[in-house]
């Protein structure tokens, strides 16, 4: 898997799991699926950070997102 794609997918999953966690806590439920999604997201992000030869800096993240969107656009 491409490291840029793994980073972007991990970030997207992490962002999407936060509302699910808040909803579960608000309804007094255990956030099981949210935690599993967050663990997968962290795993993808760590994989991308370790596998990328130069690593990722904070300024590299927007570039990676744009490159992934440009590469996998559907229109």
CSV table of C-alpha atoms in Angstrom, one decimal:
chain,number,residue,atom,x,y,z
A,1,UNK,CA,0.0,0.0,0.0
A,2,UNK,CA,1.2,3.5,-0.8
A,3,UNK,CA,2.3,5.4,2.3
A,4,UNK,CA,0.4,8.5,1.2
A,5,UNK,CA,-2.8,6.5,0.8
A,6,UNK,CA,-2.3,4.8,4.2
A,7,UNK,CA,-1.8,8.2,5.8
A,8,UNK,CA,-4.8,9.8,4.3
A,9,UNK,CA,-7.1,6.8,5.0
A,10,UNK,CA,-5.8,6.7,8.6
A,11,UNK,CA,-6.5,10.4,9.1
A,12,UNK,CA,-10.0,10.1,7.5
A,13,UNK,CA,-10.9,7.1,9.7
A,14,UNK,CA,-9.6,8.9,12.8
A,15,UNK,CA,-11.7,12.0,12.0
A,16,UNK,CA,-14.8,9.9,11.3
A,17,UNK,CA,-14.5,7.9,14.5
A,18,UNK,CA,-14.6,11.0,16.8
A,19,UNK,CA,-18.4,11.8,16.3
A,20,UNK,CA,-19.2,8.1,16.8
A,21,UNK,CA,-17.3,8.1,20.1
A,22,UNK,CA,-19.1,11.3,21.3
A,23,UNK,CA,-22.4,9.8,20.3
A,24,UNK,CA,-21.8,6.6,22.2
A,25,UNK,CA,-20.7,8.5,25.3
A,26,UNK,CA,-23.7,10.8,25.1
A,27,UNK,CA,-26.1,7.7,25.0
A,28,UNK,CA,-24.2,5.9,27.8
A,29,UNK,CA,-23.1,3.1,25.5
A,30,UNK,CA,-19.7,1.5,25.1
A,31,UNK,CA,-17.9,2.9,22.0
A,32,UNK,CA,-16.7,-0.5,20.7
A,33,UNK,CA,-16.8,0.1,17.0
A,34,UNK,CA,-15.4,3.6,17.4
A,35,UNK,CA,-12.4,2.3,19.3
A,36,UNK,CA,-11.8,-0.4,16.7
A,37,UNK,CA,-11.9,2.2,14.0
A,38,UNK,CA,-9.6,4.4,15.9
A,39,UNK,CA,-7.1,1.6,16.4
A,40,UNK,CA,-7.1,0.8,12.7
A,41,UNK,CA,-6.6,4.5,11.9
A,42,UNK,CA,-3.7,4.8,14.3
A,43,UNK,CA,-2.2,1.6,12.8
A,44,UNK,CA,-2.5,3.1,9.3
A,45,UNK,CA,-0.9,6.3,10.4
A,46,UNK,CA,2.0,4.6,12.2
A,47,UNK,CA,2.5,2.3,9.1
A,48,UNK,CA,2.7,5.4,6.9
A,49,UNK,CA,5.1,7.2,9.2
A,50,UNK,CA,7.4,4.3,9.5
A,51,UNK,CA,7.4,3.2,5.9
A,52,UNK,CA,7.9,6.6,4.3
A,53,UNK,CA,11.6,7.0,3.6
A,54,UNK,CA,11.9,10.7,4.7
A,55,UNK,CA,9.0,10.6,7.1
A,56,UNK,CA,6.2,13.1,7.2
A,57,UNK,CA,6.3,16.6,8.6
A,58,UNK,CA,3.3,18.7,9.4
A,59,UNK,CA,3.7,20.6,6.1
A,60,UNK,CA,3.8,17.3,4.2
A,61,UNK,CA,0.3,16.2,5.2
A,62,UNK,CA,-1.8,18.6,3.0
A,63,UNK,CA,0.4,17.7,0.1
A,64,UNK,CA,-0.2,14.0,0.6
A,65,UNK,CA,-3.9,14.6,0.9
A,66,UNK,CA,-4.0,16.5,-2.4
A,67,UNK,CA,-1.8,13.9,-4.2
A,68,UNK,CA,-4.1,11.1,-3.1
A,69,UNK,CA,-7.2,12.9,-4.1
A,70,UNK,CA,-5.7,13.8,-7.5
A,71,UNK,CA,-4.5,10.3,-8.1
A,72,UNK,CA,-7.8,8.6,-7.1
A,73,UNK,CA,-10.4,11.1,-8.3
A,74,UNK,CA,-13.6,9.5,-9.6
A,75,UNK,CA,-14.8,12.1,-12.1
